[in-house]
Amino acid sequence: MINFQYTRANDVADAVRQIAADPRAKFIAGGTNLIDLMKEDVERPTRLIDITRLPLKTVEETADGGLRIGALVPNSDLAYHPLIEQRYPMLASAILAGASAQLRNMASTGGNLLQRTRCAYFYDTATPCNKREPGSGCSAINGLNRIHAILGASEACIATHPSDMCVALVALDATVHVTGPAGSRVIAFSDFHRLPENTPQQDTNLRPSEIVTAVELPARGFAANYTYLKIRDRLSYAFALVSIAAALELEGSAIKEARLALGGVAHKPWRDTAAEAALRGQAASEAAFTRAADLLLRDAKGYEHNTFKIELARRGIVRALRQAARGTPQSQSSKKIL
Ligand SMILES: Cc1cc2nc3c(=O)[nH]c(=O)nc-3n(C[C@H](O)[C@H](O)[C@H](O)COP(=O)(O)OP(=O)(O)OC[C@H]3O[C@@H](n4cnc5c(N)ncnc54)[C@H](O)[C@@H]3O)c2cc1C
Ligand code: SF4
């Protein structure tokens, strides 16, 4: 058991002040990840700053036709919000593919972005892990690495980011709004999470003492042709082996615009604009989908137990694009090899 202090923040400025005064403090929102990590002795904050009373719980329309989602909007409220269901159903599908109803009721938008990897060695303090203890080594590279990265990994860490929601958000071109001691700034969603390189202890590009206040979605929601396909070992309550957010805008059978992002394959939600560009202007066909999948996976590399994920991802991308093109959106879960 570790001793820690517990305080509440009254407003965003107070939250930033409190965390800046104690660099080993942590914000707590729903607590569904942080408390688990504290119980396992992985996170050892000196203070928990409860941010659940901050006024960041609304979903509001923005002047440019998009939506601003407060960082404390619970995952379930977001998935069932009428504007999300109507205009961004791929995001609703991705959220509902994650965790369980009880967890989604507790989990917040900001906390979902900042949840940590599910690598078992990260949770096991008896084993070396560069993310938990920089410089100690990576137990997964030559260990049980079935759920690990096939894209963007480094010698220091091959962990994946486990979120479903973030895969849809990166595909939708969302932005993350943050406030810190130096003021507020906006981070493109694709720049929010980072690759491990030689500093895997840093999951994101959030600066010390910054708080996430909101996520914004642009107007374009791809509500007609989209799929979030999650492939996992069990049909519910399991993290993705591979997940695919695929969205198209069609003119007849021609692809006017495309979005393609993968979850469960890298240290960050993996969006590939080259694969999207290869789809643009093409007829929506198996050949075009296969070319995009091959392009997206051009640098994929497996380890002893996860090479199967490359073919799984390839088939998943083609299937997700096919479903998106048909306009028969489904929040699909499949435990079968496609
Ligand atoms: C059994 C289980 C199964 C799960 N399955 C899935 C799944 O299939 N898919 C999926 O996507 N997720 C899954 N999750 C993860 C779940 O979605 C996350 O735990 C949740 O989203 C975290 O949100 P929270 O508000 O509880 O975060 P907390 O636990 O409160 O916080 C997590 C981290 O975020 C930081 N933080 C929180 N809010 C802010 C903020 N506004 N600004 C800055 N920092 C902040 C905290 O300091 C902490 O470091 C699962 C979790 C469990 C326990
Ligand atoms: S993959 Fe990353 S999180 Fe897992 S043991 Fe290696 S360094 Fe730690």
mmCIF file of C-alpha atoms and ligand atoms in Angstrom:
data_model
loop_
_atom_site.group_PDB
_atom_site.id
_atom_site.type_symbol
_atom_site.label_atom_id
_atom_site.label_comp_id
_atom_site.label_asym_id
_atom_site.label_seq_id
_atom_site.Cartn_x
_atom_site.Cartn_y
_atom_site.Cartn_z
ATOM 1 C CA MET A 1 0.000 0.000 0.000
ATOM 2 C CA ILE A 2 1.360 3.404 -0.882
ATOM 3 C CA ASN A 3 0.429 6.613 0.868
ATOM 4 C CA PHE A 4 -0.920 9.400 -1.273
ATOM 5 C CA GLN A 5 -2.859 12.603 -0.789
ATOM 6 C CA TYR A 6 -6.260 13.241 -2.314
ATOM 7 C CA THR A 7 -7.441 16.691 -3.362
ATOM 8 C CA ARG A 8 -10.159 18.092 -5.607
ATOM 9 C CA ALA A 9 -9.694 20.686 -8.317
ATOM 10 C CA ASN A 10 -12.267 23.491 -8.459
ATOM 11 C CA ASP A 11 -11.576 24.636 -11.998
ATOM 12 C CA VAL A 12 -9.107 24.016 -14.813
ATOM 13 C CA ALA A 13 -6.677 26.696 -13.594
ATOM 14 C CA ASP A 14 -6.737 25.162 -10.101
ATOM 15 C CA ALA A 15 -6.094 21.679 -11.546
ATOM 16 C CA VAL A 16 -3.067 22.972 -13.476
ATOM 17 C CA ARG A 17 -1.786 24.867 -10.431
ATOM 18 C CA GLN A 18 -2.085 21.786 -8.238
ATOM 19 C CA ILE A 19 -0.320 19.437 -10.619
ATOM 20 C CA ALA A 20 2.435 21.959 -11.390
ATOM 21 C CA ALA A 21 3.129 22.194 -7.656
ATOM 22 C CA ASP A 22 3.619 18.425 -7.332
ATOM 23 C CA PRO A 23 5.228 16.767 -10.364
ATOM 24 C CA ARG A 24 4.475 13.283 -8.982
ATOM 25 C CA ALA A 25 0.749 13.997 -8.688
ATOM 26 C CA LYS A 26 -1.777 12.512 -11.136
ATOM 27 C CA PHE A 27 -5.204 13.612 -12.249
ATOM 28 C CA ILE A 28 -7.939 11.102 -11.625
ATOM 29 C CA ALA A 29 -11.114 11.022 -13.731
ATOM 30 C CA GLY A 30 -13.068 7.720 -13.922
ATOM 31 C CA GLY A 31 -10.168 5.883 -12.274
ATOM 32 C CA THR A 32 -10.740 2.729 -14.348
ATOM 33 C CA ASN A 33 -7.105 2.560 -15.472
ATOM 34 C CA LEU A 34 -5.211 4.584 -12.887
ATOM 35 C CA ILE A 35 -6.566 2.725 -9.841
ATOM 36 C CA ASP A 36 -5.697 -0.657 -11.409
ATOM 37 C CA LEU A 37 -2.159 0.577 -12.041
ATOM 38 C CA MET A 38 -1.849 1.826 -8.463
ATOM 39 C CA LYS A 39 -3.064 -1.514 -7.108
ATOM 40 C CA GLU A 40 -0.378 -3.259 -9.177
ATOM 41 C CA ASP A 41 2.273 -0.817 -7.893
ATOM 42 C CA VAL A 42 2.967 0.374 -11.437
ATOM 43 C CA GLU A 43 1.831 3.960 -10.796
ATOM 44 C CA ARG A 44 2.868 5.521 -7.484
ATOM 45 C CA PRO A 45 1.437 9.060 -7.427
ATOM 46 C CA THR A 46 2.093 11.180 -4.352
ATOM 47 C CA ARG A 47 -1.278 12.884 -4.822
ATOM 48 C CA LEU A 48 -4.487 12.220 -6.713
ATOM 49 C CA ILE A 49 -6.104 15.377 -8.034
ATOM 50 C CA ASP A 50 -9.773 14.610 -8.568
ATOM 51 C CA ILE A 51 -10.920 16.467 -11.686
ATOM 52 C CA THR A 52 -14.420 14.975 -11.864
ATOM 53 C CA ARG A 53 -16.091 18.230 -10.740
ATOM 54 C CA LEU A 54 -14.582 20.364 -13.490
ATOM 55 C CA PRO A 55 -17.093 21.784 -15.981
ATOM 56 C CA LEU A 56 -15.898 19.595 -18.863
ATOM 57 C CA LYS A 57 -18.944 17.349 -19.251
ATOM 58 C CA THR A 58 -20.756 18.783 -22.254
ATOM 59 C CA VAL A 59 -20.911 18.053 -25.965
ATOM 60 C CA GLU A 60 -21.358 21.319 -27.874
ATOM 61 C CA GLU A 61 -21.614 22.292 -31.521
ATOM 62 C CA THR A 62 -18.747 24.470 -32.780
ATOM 63 C CA ALA A 63 -18.990 27.452 -35.142
ATOM 64 C CA ASP A 64 -17.441 25.450 -38.010
ATOM 65 C CA GLY A 65 -20.087 22.721 -37.821
ATOM 66 C CA GLY A 66 -18.092 20.294 -35.687
ATOM 67 C CA LEU A 67 -18.446 19.173 -32.080
ATOM 68 C CA ARG A 68 -16.510 19.944 -28.913
ATOM 69 C CA ILE A 69 -16.475 17.043 -26.457
ATOM 70 C CA GLY A 70 -15.528 17.903 -22.863
ATOM 71 C CA ALA A 71 -12.719 15.767 -21.412
ATOM 72 C CA LEU A 72 -15.025 14.471 -18.661
ATOM 73 C CA VAL A 73 -17.857 13.285 -20.906
ATOM 74 C CA PRO A 74 -18.259 9.597 -19.979
ATOM 75 C CA ASN A 75 -17.643 7.122 -22.800
ATOM 76 C CA SER A 76 -21.256 5.829 -22.690
ATOM 77 C CA ASP A 77 -22.803 9.310 -22.758
ATOM 78 C CA LEU A 78 -20.651 10.103 -25.769
ATOM 79 C CA ALA A 79 -21.526 6.914 -27.666
ATOM 80 C CA TYR A 80 -25.269 7.465 -27.137
ATOM 81 C CA HIS A 81 -25.261 11.239 -27.662
ATOM 82 C CA PRO A 82 -27.744 11.998 -30.498
ATOM 83 C CA LEU A 83 -25.262 14.192 -32.409
ATOM 84 C CA ILE A 84 -22.592 11.483 -32.235
ATOM 85 C CA GLU A 85 -25.035 8.756 -33.286
ATOM 86 C CA GLN A 86 -26.282 10.829 -36.235
ATOM 87 C CA ARG A 87 -23.130 12.565 -37.437
ATOM 88 C CA TYR A 88 -20.212 10.443 -36.181
ATOM 89 C CA PRO A 89 -21.577 6.877 -35.918
ATOM 90 C CA MET A 90 -18.107 5.400 -36.486
ATOM 91 C CA LEU A 91 -17.030 6.992 -33.194
ATOM 92 C CA ALA A 92 -20.112 5.593 -31.426
ATOM 93 C CA SER A 93 -19.332 2.118 -32.821
ATOM 94 C CA ALA A 94 -15.710 2.287 -31.714
ATOM 95 C CA ILE A 95 -16.606 3.338 -28.176
ATOM 96 C CA LEU A 96 -19.258 0.621 -27.845
ATOM 97 C CA ALA A 97 -16.752 -1.996 -29.037
ATOM 98 C CA GLY A 98 -14.606 -1.211 -25.991
ATOM 99 C CA ALA A 99 -14.623 -2.488 -22.411
ATOM 100 C CA SER A 100 -18.019 -3.164 -20.780
ATOM 101 C CA ALA A 101 -21.117 -1.080 -20.074
ATOM 102 C CA GLN A 102 -20.067 -0.459 -16.453
ATOM 103 C CA LEU A 103 -16.562 0.613 -17.452
ATOM 104 C CA ARG A 104 -17.873 2.888 -20.209
ATOM 105 C CA ASN A 105 -20.146 4.569 -17.651
ATOM 106 C CA MET A 106 -17.101 5.469 -15.527
ATOM 107 C CA ALA A 107 -14.451 6.062 -18.195
ATOM 108 C CA SER A 108 -13.945 9.630 -19.383
ATOM 109 C CA THR A 109 -12.963 10.989 -22.796
ATOM 110 C CA GLY A 110 -9.640 12.382 -21.498
ATOM 111 C CA GLY A 111 -8.878 9.204 -19.533
ATOM 112 C CA ASN A 112 -9.501 7.045 -22.597
ATOM 113 C CA LEU A 113 -6.834 8.997 -24.503
ATOM 114 C CA LEU A 114 -4.378 8.615 -21.635
ATOM 115 C CA GLN A 115 -4.990 4.979 -20.727
ATOM 116 C CA ARG A 116 -1.776 2.990 -20.687
ATOM 117 C CA THR A 117 -0.712 -0.117 -22.590
ATOM 118 C CA ARG A 118 -2.004 -3.591 -21.760
ATOM 119 C CA CYS A 119 1.417 -5.244 -22.164
ATOM 120 C CA ALA A 120 1.460 -7.822 -19.345
ATOM 121 C CA TYR A 121 5.098 -7.068 -18.496
ATOM 122 C CA PHE A 122 4.232 -3.414 -17.931
ATOM 123 C CA TYR A 123 1.838 -4.590 -15.214
ATOM 124 C CA ASP A 124 4.285 -7.104 -13.731
ATOM 125 C CA THR A 125 6.767 -5.234 -11.546
ATOM 126 C CA ALA A 126 8.918 -8.361 -11.215
ATOM 127 C CA THR A 127 9.969 -8.113 -14.897
ATOM 128 C CA PRO A 128 12.083 -5.579 -16.810
ATOM 129 C CA CYS A 129 10.067 -2.989 -18.734
ATOM 130 C CA ASN A 130 11.452 0.183 -20.294
ATOM 131 C CA LYS A 131 8.080 1.879 -20.182
ATOM 132 C CA ARG A 132 7.686 1.327 -16.437
ATOM 133 C CA GLU A 133 11.354 1.590 -15.542
ATOM 134 C CA PRO A 134 13.425 3.263 -18.285
ATOM 135 C CA GLY A 135 16.665 1.433 -19.055
ATOM 136 C CA SER A 136 15.608 -1.886 -17.495
ATOM 137 C CA GLY A 137 14.946 -3.650 -20.828
ATOM 138 C CA CYS A 138 11.929 -4.932 -22.724
ATOM 139 C CA SER A 139 10.627 -8.336 -21.621
ATOM 140 C CA ALA A 140 8.163 -8.536 -24.500
ATOM 141 C CA ILE A 141 10.623 -8.477 -27.421
ATOM 142 C CA ASN A 142 11.729 -12.038 -26.683
ATOM 143 C CA GLY A 143 8.739 -12.921 -24.525
ATOM 144 C CA LEU A 144 5.006 -13.379 -24.941
ATOM 145 C CA ASN A 145 4.317 -10.772 -27.596
ATOM 146 C CA ARG A 146 1.075 -11.976 -29.156
ATOM 147 C CA ILE A 147 -0.777 -8.706 -28.575
ATOM 148 C CA HIS A 148 2.145 -6.448 -29.407
ATOM 149 C CA ALA A 149 3.011 -4.002 -32.175
ATOM 150 C CA ILE A 150 3.590 -4.772 -35.834
ATOM 151 C CA LEU A 151 4.118 -1.140 -36.863
ATOM 152 C CA GLY A 152 6.323 1.656 -35.520
ATOM 153 C CA ALA A 153 7.917 -0.346 -32.707
ATOM 154 C CA SER A 154 11.468 0.206 -31.456
ATOM 155 C CA GLU A 155 14.200 -1.847 -29.803
ATOM 156 C CA ALA A 156 13.101 -0.265 -26.533
ATOM 157 C CA CYS A 157 9.381 -1.090 -26.632
ATOM 158 C CA ILE A 158 6.878 -2.971 -28.789
ATOM 159 C CA ALA A 159 3.743 -2.110 -26.813
ATOM 160 C CA THR A 160 0.437 -1.078 -28.374
ATOM 161 C CA HIS A 161 -2.051 1.618 -27.429
ATOM 162 C CA PRO A 162 -5.207 -0.218 -26.378
ATOM 163 C CA SER A 163 -7.961 2.320 -27.074
ATOM 164 C CA ASP A 164 -10.824 1.776 -29.517
ATOM 165 C CA MET A 165 -12.208 5.305 -29.289
ATOM 166 C CA CYS A 166 -8.860 6.827 -30.282
ATOM 167 C CA VAL A 167 -8.762 4.845 -33.544
ATOM 168 C CA ALA A 168 -12.008 6.473 -34.691
ATOM 169 C CA LEU A 169 -10.875 9.887 -33.433
ATOM 170 C CA VAL A 170 -7.630 9.818 -35.414
ATOM 171 C CA ALA A 171 -9.504 8.711 -38.541
ATOM 172 C CA LEU A 172 -11.978 11.561 -38.082
ATOM 173 C CA ASP A 173 -9.176 14.157 -37.851
ATOM 174 C CA ALA A 174 -10.023 15.186 -34.291
ATOM 175 C CA THR A 175 -7.965 17.656 -32.275
ATOM 176 C CA VAL A 176 -7.029 17.549 -28.594
ATOM 177 C CA HIS A 177 -7.373 20.744 -26.539
ATOM 178 C CA VAL A 178 -5.060 21.065 -23.564
ATOM 179 C CA THR A 179 -4.232 23.671 -20.926
ATOM 180 C CA GLY A 180 -1.020 23.958 -18.945
ATOM 181 C CA PRO A 181 1.075 26.486 -17.032
ATOM 182 C CA ALA A 182 2.044 28.161 -20.346
ATOM 183 C CA GLY A 183 -1.558 28.479 -21.538
ATOM 184 C CA SER A 184 -3.790 26.478 -23.874
ATOM 185 C CA ARG A 185 -2.914 24.755 -27.142
ATOM 186 C CA VAL A 186 -4.411 22.420 -29.705
ATOM 187 C CA ILE A 187 -2.765 19.167 -30.787
ATOM 188 C CA ALA A 188 -3.738 17.255 -33.939
ATOM 189 C CA PHE A 189 -4.971 13.835 -32.835
ATOM 190 C CA SER A 190 -2.348 12.092 -34.969
ATOM 191 C CA ASP A 191 0.363 13.990 -33.044
ATOM 192 C CA PHE A 192 -1.083 13.403 -29.583
ATOM 193 C CA HIS A 193 0.185 9.849 -29.041
ATOM 194 C CA ARG A 194 3.787 9.035 -29.916
ATOM 195 C CA LEU A 195 5.921 6.150 -31.095
ATOM 196 C CA PRO A 196 8.185 4.586 -28.463
ATOM 197 C CA GLU A 197 11.615 5.329 -30.018
ATOM 198 C CA ASN A 198 14.043 5.277 -27.096
ATOM 199 C CA THR A 199 11.703 6.963 -24.616
ATOM 200 C CA PRO A 200 8.759 4.549 -24.298
ATOM 201 C CA GLN A 201 7.947 5.908 -20.843
ATOM 202 C CA GLN A 202 6.284 8.820 -22.678
ATOM 203 C CA ASP A 203 3.005 7.717 -24.216
ATOM 204 C CA THR A 204 1.954 11.128 -25.524
ATOM 205 C CA ASN A 205 3.181 14.592 -26.424
ATOM 206 C CA LEU A 206 1.295 16.116 -23.498
ATOM 207 C CA ARG A 207 3.717 18.397 -21.633
ATOM 208 C CA PRO A 208 4.246 18.219 -17.862
ATOM 209 C CA SER A 209 1.312 19.690 -15.884
ATOM 210 C CA GLU A 210 -1.008 19.917 -18.909
ATOM 211 C CA ILE A 211 -4.629 18.789 -18.642
ATOM 212 C CA VAL A 212 -6.809 17.636 -21.538
ATOM 213 C CA THR A 213 -9.885 19.852 -21.582
ATOM 214 C CA ALA A 214 -11.668 18.722 -24.760
ATOM 215 C CA VAL A 215 -11.557 16.805 -28.012
ATOM 216 C CA GLU A 216 -12.934 18.519 -31.116
ATOM 217 C CA LEU A 217 -14.353 16.869 -34.200
ATOM 218 C CA PRO A 218 -14.475 18.656 -37.556
ATOM 219 C CA ALA A 219 -17.770 18.805 -39.468
ATOM 220 C CA ARG A 220 -16.998 15.857 -41.738
ATOM 221 C CA GLY A 221 -18.401 12.753 -40.004
ATOM 222 C CA PHE A 222 -18.541 10.047 -42.730
ATOM 223 C CA ALA A 223 -21.977 9.013 -41.430
ATOM 224 C CA ALA A 224 -23.044 7.196 -44.614
ATOM 225 C CA ASN A 225 -20.107 4.882 -45.331
ATOM 226 C CA TYR A 226 -18.066 3.702 -42.386
ATOM 227 C CA THR A 227 -17.110 0.641 -40.348
ATOM 228 C CA TYR A 228 -15.340 0.041 -37.074
ATOM 229 C CA LEU A 229 -14.201 -3.567 -37.162
ATOM 230 C CA LYS A 230 -12.661 -4.978 -33.997
ATOM 231 C CA ILE A 231 -10.945 -8.352 -34.136
ATOM 232 C CA ARG A 232 -10.265 -9.918 -30.733
ATOM 233 C CA ASP A 233 -10.095 -13.216 -28.884
ATOM 234 C CA ARG A 234 -13.526 -12.906 -27.230
ATOM 235 C CA LEU A 235 -16.644 -11.247 -28.563
ATOM 236 C CA SER A 236 -16.801 -8.795 -25.666
ATOM 237 C CA TYR A 237 -14.667 -7.430 -22.871
ATOM 238 C CA ALA A 238 -11.404 -7.930 -24.731
ATOM 239 C CA PHE A 239 -8.879 -5.541 -26.216
ATOM 240 C CA ALA A 240 -8.317 -5.513 -29.975
ATOM 241 C CA LEU A 241 -5.777 -7.757 -31.619
ATOM 242 C CA VAL A 242 -6.385 -5.513 -34.607
ATOM 243 C CA SER A 243 -9.120 -2.939 -35.123
ATOM 244 C CA ILE A 244 -9.931 -0.930 -38.214
ATOM 245 C CA ALA A 245 -11.715 2.394 -38.606
ATOM 246 C CA ALA A 246 -12.606 2.740 -42.286
ATOM 247 C CA ALA A 247 -14.638 5.618 -43.717
ATOM 248 C CA LEU A 248 -15.400 6.612 -47.284
ATOM 249 C CA GLU A 249 -17.141 9.387 -49.178
ATOM 250 C CA LEU A 250 -18.417 8.055 -52.482
ATOM 251 C CA GLU A 251 -19.555 9.691 -55.724
ATOM 252 C CA GLY A 252 -21.321 6.852 -57.442
ATOM 253 C CA SER A 253 -18.812 4.060 -57.117
ATOM 254 C CA ALA A 254 -15.789 6.404 -57.046
ATOM 255 C CA ILE A 255 -14.000 7.144 -53.782
ATOM 256 C CA LYS A 256 -13.957 10.902 -53.191
ATOM 257 C CA GLU A 257 -12.428 10.771 -49.716
ATOM 258 C CA ALA A 258 -11.090 7.948 -47.539
ATOM 259 C CA ARG A 259 -9.976 7.488 -43.956
ATOM 260 C CA LEU A 260 -8.169 4.436 -42.655
ATOM 261 C CA ALA A 261 -6.783 3.869 -39.164
ATOM 262 C CA LEU A 262 -5.759 0.803 -37.182
ATOM 263 C CA GLY A 263 -5.808 -0.004 -33.480
ATOM 264 C CA GLY A 264 -3.928 -2.712 -31.583
ATOM 265 C CA VAL A 265 -0.964 -2.569 -33.965
ATOM 266 C CA ALA A 266 1.269 0.246 -32.715
ATOM 267 C CA HIS A 267 2.231 2.452 -29.776
ATOM 268 C CA LYS A 268 -0.312 4.952 -31.114
ATOM 269 C CA PRO A 269 -3.537 4.745 -33.112
ATOM 270 C CA TRP A 270 -2.119 4.185 -36.595
ATOM 271 C CA ARG A 271 -3.479 6.355 -39.384
ATOM 272 C CA ASP A 272 -1.904 6.104 -42.820
ATOM 273 C CA THR A 273 -2.524 9.042 -45.128
ATOM 274 C CA ALA A 274 -0.605 7.364 -47.999
ATOM 275 C CA ALA A 275 -3.066 4.446 -47.974
ATOM 276 C CA GLU A 276 -5.938 6.946 -47.875
ATOM 277 C CA ALA A 277 -4.464 8.868 -50.834
ATOM 278 C CA ALA A 278 -4.165 5.618 -52.791
ATOM 279 C CA LEU A 279 -7.915 5.077 -52.370
ATOM 280 C CA ARG A 280 -8.938 8.590 -53.428
ATOM 281 C CA GLY A 281 -10.180 8.771 -57.028
ATOM 282 C CA GLN A 282 -10.320 4.986 -57.378
ATOM 283 C CA ALA A 283 -13.410 2.864 -57.958
ATOM 284 C CA ALA A 284 -14.515 1.191 -54.725
ATOM 285 C CA SER A 285 -13.256 -2.288 -55.593
ATOM 286 C CA GLU A 286 -11.501 -5.266 -54.033
ATOM 287 C CA ALA A 287 -8.393 -4.378 -56.028
ATOM 288 C CA ALA A 288 -8.282 -0.840 -54.616
ATOM 289 C CA PHE A 289 -8.932 -2.080 -51.065
ATOM 290 C CA THR A 290 -6.183 -4.710 -51.335
ATOM 291 C CA ARG A 291 -3.711 -2.128 -52.665
ATOM 292 C CA ALA A 292 -4.519 0.179 -49.742
ATOM 293 C CA ALA A 293 -4.066 -2.663 -47.241
ATOM 294 C CA ASP A 294 -0.705 -3.632 -48.758
ATOM 295 C CA LEU A 295 0.432 -0.027 -48.706
ATOM 296 C CA LEU A 296 -0.622 0.502 -45.107
ATOM 297 C CA LEU A 297 1.199 -2.640 -44.010
ATOM 298 C CA ARG A 298 4.328 -2.024 -46.136
ATOM 299 C CA ASP A 299 6.604 -1.687 -43.080
ATOM 300 C CA ALA A 300 4.804 -4.182 -40.833
ATOM 301 C CA LYS A 301 7.105 -6.461 -38.849
ATOM 302 C CA GLY A 302 6.071 -9.286 -36.572
ATOM 303 C CA TYR A 303 7.756 -10.874 -33.563
ATOM 304 C CA GLU A 304 7.761 -14.518 -32.500
ATOM 305 C CA HIS A 305 4.113 -14.718 -31.457
ATOM 306 C CA ASN A 306 2.372 -11.949 -33.375
ATOM 307 C CA THR A 307 3.319 -12.266 -37.046
ATOM 308 C CA PHE A 308 -0.221 -13.536 -37.665
ATOM 309 C CA LYS A 309 -1.458 -10.009 -36.974
ATOM 310 C CA ILE A 310 -0.049 -8.767 -40.291
ATOM 311 C CA GLU A 311 -2.314 -11.043 -42.339
ATOM 312 C CA LEU A 312 -5.169 -10.454 -39.903
ATOM 313 C CA ALA A 313 -4.808 -6.711 -40.431
ATOM 314 C CA ARG A 314 -4.592 -7.107 -44.214
ATOM 315 C CA ARG A 315 -7.830 -9.103 -44.378
ATOM 316 C CA GLY A 316 -9.480 -6.845 -41.809
ATOM 317 C CA ILE A 317 -8.708 -3.685 -43.798
ATOM 318 C CA VAL A 318 -10.170 -5.166 -46.999
ATOM 319 C CA ARG A 319 -13.264 -6.364 -45.173
ATOM 320 C CA ALA A 320 -13.766 -3.047 -43.358
ATOM 321 C CA LEU A 321 -13.442 -1.050 -46.596
ATOM 322 C CA ARG A 322 -15.857 -3.430 -48.330
ATOM 323 C CA GLN A 323 -18.406 -2.940 -45.546
ATOM 324 C CA ALA A 324 -17.906 0.828 -45.557
ATOM 325 C CA ALA A 325 -18.426 0.966 -49.339
ATOM 326 C CA ARG A 326 -21.645 -1.046 -49.053
ATOM 327 C CA GLY A 327 -22.991 1.517 -46.618
ATOM 328 C CA THR A 328 -24.082 -1.186 -44.215
ATOM 329 C CA PRO A 329 -22.358 0.094 -41.139
ATOM 330 C CA GLN A 330 -21.938 -2.282 -38.272
ATOM 331 C CA SER A 331 -20.018 -2.220 -35.037
ATOM 332 C CA GLN A 332 -18.481 -5.543 -35.873
ATOM 333 C CA SER A 333 -16.648 -7.837 -33.570
ATOM 334 C CA SER A 334 -15.190 -11.009 -34.899
ATOM 335 C CA LYS A 335 -13.176 -13.670 -33.188
ATOM 336 C CA LYS A 336 -12.865 -15.637 -36.377
ATOM 337 C CA ILE A 337 -9.860 -15.330 -38.602
ATOM 338 C CA LEU A 338 -11.236 -13.454 -41.577
HETATM 339 C C1 LIG B 1 -11.256 -4.693 -17.844
HETATM 340 C C2 LIG B 1 -11.081 -3.521 -18.775
HETATM 341 C C3 LIG B 1 -11.339 -3.668 -20.121
HETATM 342 C C4 LIG B 1 -11.179 -2.585 -20.990
HETATM 343 N N1 LIG B 1 -11.431 -2.737 -22.329
HETATM 344 C C5 LIG B 1 -11.223 -1.689 -23.172
HETATM 345 C C6 LIG B 1 -11.419 -1.836 -24.573
HETATM 346 O O1 LIG B 1 -11.778 -2.910 -25.069
HETATM 347 N N2 LIG B 1 -11.212 -0.737 -25.353
HETATM 348 C C7 LIG B 1 -10.820 0.468 -24.831
HETATM 349 O O2 LIG B 1 -10.662 1.412 -25.589
HETATM 350 N N3 LIG B 1 -10.603 0.625 -23.520
HETATM 351 C C8 LIG B 1 -10.795 -0.421 -22.675
HETATM 352 N N4 LIG B 1 -10.563 -0.261 -21.348
HETATM 353 C C9 LIG B 1 -9.913 0.953 -20.875
HETATM 354 C C10 LIG B 1 -10.861 2.052 -20.484
HETATM 355 O O3 LIG B 1 -11.453 2.566 -21.652
HETATM 356 C C11 LIG B 1 -9.990 3.100 -19.807
HETATM 357 O O4 LIG B 1 -9.591 2.562 -18.562
HETATM 358 C C12 LIG B 1 -10.736 4.407 -19.607
HETATM 359 O O5 LIG B 1 -11.092 4.974 -20.832
HETATM 360 C C13 LIG B 1 -9.883 5.378 -18.820
HETATM 361 O O6 LIG B 1 -10.674 6.515 -18.487
HETATM 362 P P1 LIG B 1 -10.780 7.002 -16.973
HETATM 363 O O7 LIG B 1 -11.560 8.260 -16.994
HETATM 364 O O8 LIG B 1 -11.258 5.927 -16.082
HETATM 365 O O9 LIG B 1 -9.248 7.306 -16.712
HETATM 366 P P2 LIG B 1 -8.374 7.302 -15.315
HETATM 367 O O10 LIG B 1 -8.142 5.915 -14.910
HETATM 368 O O11 LIG B 1 -9.062 8.232 -14.328
HETATM 369 O O12 LIG B 1 -7.100 8.008 -15.843
HETATM 370 C C14 LIG B 1 -6.253 7.395 -16.790
HETATM 371 C C15 LIG B 1 -5.039 8.303 -17.009
HETATM 372 O O13 LIG B 1 -5.447 9.494 -17.648
HETATM 373 C C16 LIG B 1 -5.057 10.639 -16.890
HETATM 374 N N5 LIG B 1 -6.125 11.612 -17.095
HETATM 375 C C17 LIG B 1 -7.463 11.383 -16.981
HETATM 376 N N6 LIG B 1 -8.151 12.451 -17.401
HETATM 377 C C18 LIG B 1 -7.231 13.378 -17.783
HETATM 378 C C19 LIG B 1 -7.315 14.691 -18.319
HETATM 379 N N7 LIG B 1 -8.501 15.301 -18.568
HETATM 380 N N8 LIG B 1 -6.174 15.346 -18.601
HETATM 381 C C20 LIG B 1 -4.966 14.764 -18.380
HETATM 382 N N9 LIG B 1 -4.821 13.537 -17.862
HETATM 383 C C21 LIG B 1 -5.946 12.852 -17.574
HETATM 384 C C22 LIG B 1 -4.901 10.132 -15.465
HETATM 385 O O14 LIG B 1 -3.971 10.912 -14.720
HETATM 386 C C23 LIG B 1 -4.367 8.730 -15.717
HETATM 387 O O15 LIG B 1 -2.978 8.778 -15.934
HETATM 388 C C24 LIG B 1 -10.757 -1.330 -20.456
HETATM 389 C C25 LIG B 1 -10.505 -1.179 -19.086
HETATM 390 C C26 LIG B 1 -10.656 -2.251 -18.244
HETATM 391 C C27 LIG B 1 -10.381 -2.069 -16.784
HETATM 392 S S1 SF4 B 2 6.709 -3.807 -24.846
HETATM 393 FE FE1 SF4 B 2 6.998 -1.845 -23.799
HETATM 394 S S2 SF4 B 2 5.552 -1.988 -22.124
HETATM 395 FE FE2 SF4 B 2 5.929 -4.090 -22.800
HETATM 396 S S3 SF4 B 2 7.721 -4.873 -21.653
HETATM 397 FE FE3 SF4 B 2 8.508 -3.956 -23.495
HETATM 398 S S4 SF4 B 2 9.003 -1.870 -22.807
HETATM 399 FE FE4 SF4 B 2 7.548 -2.677 -21.338
#
